[in-house]
Every structure is written in C-alpha cells, then in structure tokens.
One Martini backbone bead per residue (centre of mass of N, CA, C, O) as a GRO file, in nm:
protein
  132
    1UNK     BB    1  -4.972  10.738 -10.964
    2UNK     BB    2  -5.218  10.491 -11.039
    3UNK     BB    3  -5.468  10.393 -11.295
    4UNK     BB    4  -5.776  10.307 -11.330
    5UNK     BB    5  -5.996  10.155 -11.545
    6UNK     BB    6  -6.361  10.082 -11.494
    7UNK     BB    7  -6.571  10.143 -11.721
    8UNK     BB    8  -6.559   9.875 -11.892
    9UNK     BB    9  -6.721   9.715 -11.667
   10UNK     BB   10  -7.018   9.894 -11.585
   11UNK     BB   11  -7.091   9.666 -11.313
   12UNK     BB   12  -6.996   9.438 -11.383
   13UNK     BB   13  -6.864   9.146 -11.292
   14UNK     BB   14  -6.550   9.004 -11.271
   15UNK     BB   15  -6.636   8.777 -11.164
   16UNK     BB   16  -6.799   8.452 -11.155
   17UNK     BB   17  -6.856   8.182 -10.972
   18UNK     BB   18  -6.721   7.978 -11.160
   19UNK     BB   19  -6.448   8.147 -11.161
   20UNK     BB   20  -6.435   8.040 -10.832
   21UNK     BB   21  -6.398   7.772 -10.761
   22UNK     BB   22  -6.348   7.590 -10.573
   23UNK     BB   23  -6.034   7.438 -10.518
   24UNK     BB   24  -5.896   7.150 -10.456
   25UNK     BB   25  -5.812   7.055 -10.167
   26UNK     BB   26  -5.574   6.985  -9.930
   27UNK     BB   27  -5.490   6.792  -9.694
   28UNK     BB   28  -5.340   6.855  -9.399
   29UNK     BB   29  -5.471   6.711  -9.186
   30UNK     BB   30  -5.549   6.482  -8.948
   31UNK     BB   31  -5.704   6.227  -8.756
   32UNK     BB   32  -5.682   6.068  -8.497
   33UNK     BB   33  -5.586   5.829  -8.564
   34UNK     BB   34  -5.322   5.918  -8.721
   35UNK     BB   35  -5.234   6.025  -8.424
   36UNK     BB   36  -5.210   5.789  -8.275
   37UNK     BB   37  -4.970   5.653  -8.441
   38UNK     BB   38  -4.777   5.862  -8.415
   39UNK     BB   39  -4.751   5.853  -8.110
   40UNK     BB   40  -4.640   5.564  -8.109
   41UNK     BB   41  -4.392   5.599  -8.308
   42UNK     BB   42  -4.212   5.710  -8.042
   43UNK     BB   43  -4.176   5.450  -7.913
   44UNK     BB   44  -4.053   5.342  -8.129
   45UNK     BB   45  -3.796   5.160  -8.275
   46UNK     BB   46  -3.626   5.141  -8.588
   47UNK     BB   47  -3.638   4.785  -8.551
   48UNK     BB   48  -3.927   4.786  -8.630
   49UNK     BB   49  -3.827   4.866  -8.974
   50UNK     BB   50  -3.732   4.570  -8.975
   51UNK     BB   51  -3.699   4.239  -9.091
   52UNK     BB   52  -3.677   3.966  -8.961
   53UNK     BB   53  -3.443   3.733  -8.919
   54UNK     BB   54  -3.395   3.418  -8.920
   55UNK     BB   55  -3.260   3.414  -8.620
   56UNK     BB   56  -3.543   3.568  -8.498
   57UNK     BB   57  -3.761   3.329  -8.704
   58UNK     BB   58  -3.684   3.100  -8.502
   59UNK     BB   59  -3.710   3.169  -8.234
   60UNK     BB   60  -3.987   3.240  -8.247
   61UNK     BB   61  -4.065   2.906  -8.295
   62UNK     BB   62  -3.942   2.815  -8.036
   63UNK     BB   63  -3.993   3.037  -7.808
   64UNK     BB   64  -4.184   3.206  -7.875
   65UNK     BB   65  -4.391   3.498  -7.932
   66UNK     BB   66  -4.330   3.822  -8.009
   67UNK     BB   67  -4.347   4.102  -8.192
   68UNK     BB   68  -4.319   4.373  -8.095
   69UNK     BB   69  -4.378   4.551  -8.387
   70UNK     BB   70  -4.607   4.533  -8.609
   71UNK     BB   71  -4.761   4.563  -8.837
   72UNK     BB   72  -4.988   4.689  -8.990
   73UNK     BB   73  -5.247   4.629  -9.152
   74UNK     BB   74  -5.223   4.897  -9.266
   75UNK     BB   75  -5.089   5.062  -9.482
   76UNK     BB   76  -5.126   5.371  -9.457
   77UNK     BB   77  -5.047   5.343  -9.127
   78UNK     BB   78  -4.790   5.174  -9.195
   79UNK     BB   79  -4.669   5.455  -9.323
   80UNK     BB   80  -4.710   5.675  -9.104
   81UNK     BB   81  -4.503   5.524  -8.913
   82UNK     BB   82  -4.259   5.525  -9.074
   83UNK     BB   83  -4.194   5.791  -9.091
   84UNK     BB   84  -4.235   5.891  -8.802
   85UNK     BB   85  -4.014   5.743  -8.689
   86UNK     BB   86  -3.787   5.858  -8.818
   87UNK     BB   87  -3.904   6.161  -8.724
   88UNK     BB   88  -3.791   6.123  -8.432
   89UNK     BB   89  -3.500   6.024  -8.435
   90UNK     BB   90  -3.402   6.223  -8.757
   91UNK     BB   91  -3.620   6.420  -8.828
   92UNK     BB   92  -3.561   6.563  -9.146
   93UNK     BB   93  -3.394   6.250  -9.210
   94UNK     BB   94  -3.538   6.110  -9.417
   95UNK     BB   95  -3.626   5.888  -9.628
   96UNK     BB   96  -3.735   5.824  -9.929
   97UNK     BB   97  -3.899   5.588  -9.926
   98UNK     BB   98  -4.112   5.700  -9.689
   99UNK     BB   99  -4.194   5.934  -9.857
  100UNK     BB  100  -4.313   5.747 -10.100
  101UNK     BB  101  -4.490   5.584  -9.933
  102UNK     BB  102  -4.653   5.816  -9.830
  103UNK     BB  103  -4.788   5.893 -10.102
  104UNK     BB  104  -4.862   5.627 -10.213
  105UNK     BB  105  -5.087   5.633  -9.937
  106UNK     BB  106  -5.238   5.950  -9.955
  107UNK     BB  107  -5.029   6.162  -9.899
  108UNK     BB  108  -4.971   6.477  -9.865
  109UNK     BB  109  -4.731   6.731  -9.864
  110UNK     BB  110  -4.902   6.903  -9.618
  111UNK     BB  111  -4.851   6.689  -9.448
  112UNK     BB  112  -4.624   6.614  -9.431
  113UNK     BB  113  -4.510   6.881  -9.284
  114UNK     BB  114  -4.704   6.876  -9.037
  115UNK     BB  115  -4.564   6.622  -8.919
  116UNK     BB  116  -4.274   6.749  -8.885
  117UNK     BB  117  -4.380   6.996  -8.712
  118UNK     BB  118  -4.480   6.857  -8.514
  119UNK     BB  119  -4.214   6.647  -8.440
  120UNK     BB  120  -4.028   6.909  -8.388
  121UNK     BB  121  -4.166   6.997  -8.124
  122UNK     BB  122  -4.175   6.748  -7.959
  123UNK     BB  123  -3.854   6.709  -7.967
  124UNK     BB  124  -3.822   6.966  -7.811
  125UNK     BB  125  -3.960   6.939  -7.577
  126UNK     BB  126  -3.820   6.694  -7.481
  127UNK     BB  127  -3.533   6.886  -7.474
  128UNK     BB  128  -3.639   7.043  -7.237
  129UNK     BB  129  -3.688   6.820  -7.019
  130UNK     BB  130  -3.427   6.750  -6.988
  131UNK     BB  131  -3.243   6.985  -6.898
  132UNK     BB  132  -3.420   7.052  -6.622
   0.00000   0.00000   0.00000
C-alpha cells in the first residue's frame, strides 16, 4: 500500500482557479446549417466536385441549362460538403487534398472525426434497409 504525505499542503488549496483555467475547446459538433450540407452531400454523385469541362460548358452555353450541383457560395460550407460527398460515397477513404481543405476552411480534427462517425452510421443504416 502507498503513502502519500499530505501535511506539507497545510490546508492550502492544491490547485488555485487561475491554474484551472479552462483550456480552450475544440468545437466537435455543427450548426443545424453545417447538418443540413452534410445532408445534401448524401445525395449529391461524386461528379458534382469535378469542374465543368469545354464539352459541358458549351454545351451548356448553346442549349441552356444549369449545372445540377454548382459550388456552394461559402468557401466553408462548400469544404464541408465536398468532403462530406467523398465520405458518403468513399467511407473512410477520403482525398487528402479534401481533408486539408476541410481543416484549412476552420474546421477542427475534433469535427473530421464527428462528420466520418456519423456519415459512417448513415452509410450502415442505409445498408441495412437494403438487405431487408
């Protein structure tokens, strides 16, 4: 058994409020708006994150039209979404390029984790309603 000699404490306190300091959090968790790309990205295909090329933006010149998926106006919200796309379709083999760009538009490790974690539940749900 060990002993632990408390008496050179005297009474005084261990830590003081200041050496506590809350440490600041990372944010693991989105906004509703954050959720609702996420959602949206379930539905987009792969070629949604490929830029037009000349054969598609002429033709889309001569015959009208829109691109079905264009980029979000949001830089943020439109890493969210593309990393989001990778990892519906991808799982947990996501680019690199998409991870850097997600952490690079302020989003933490914390978060990476939550988005793979949860879209990653999704994806088996999804797989059990077909089976069935």
């Amino acid at each position: 058994m060990a002993y632990l000699n408390f008496s050179a404490l005297e009474g005084s306190p261990v830590a003081a409020p200041a050496d506590v300091a809350a440490a600041p959090r990372t944010q693991t968790g989105f906004s509703a708006l954050e959720w609702q790309v996420v959602a949206i990205a379930q539905h987009d295909r792969l070629s949604s994150l490929e830029k037009p090329g000349k054969l598609a933006t002429a033709l889309t010149m001569i015959f009208g039209g829109q691109r079905p998926n264009p980029e979000l106006a949001d830089t943020r919200l439109e890493a969210l979404r593309r990393l989001a796309v990778h990892a519906w379709h991808r799982g947990y083999t996501v680019p690199r390029a998409a991870i850097r760009a997600f952490h690079e538009a302020g989003f933490s490790l914390e978060q990476y984790e939550t988005l793979l974690a949860s879209i990653s539940r999704g994806r088996a749900a999804l797989n059990q309603g077909n089976r069935a």
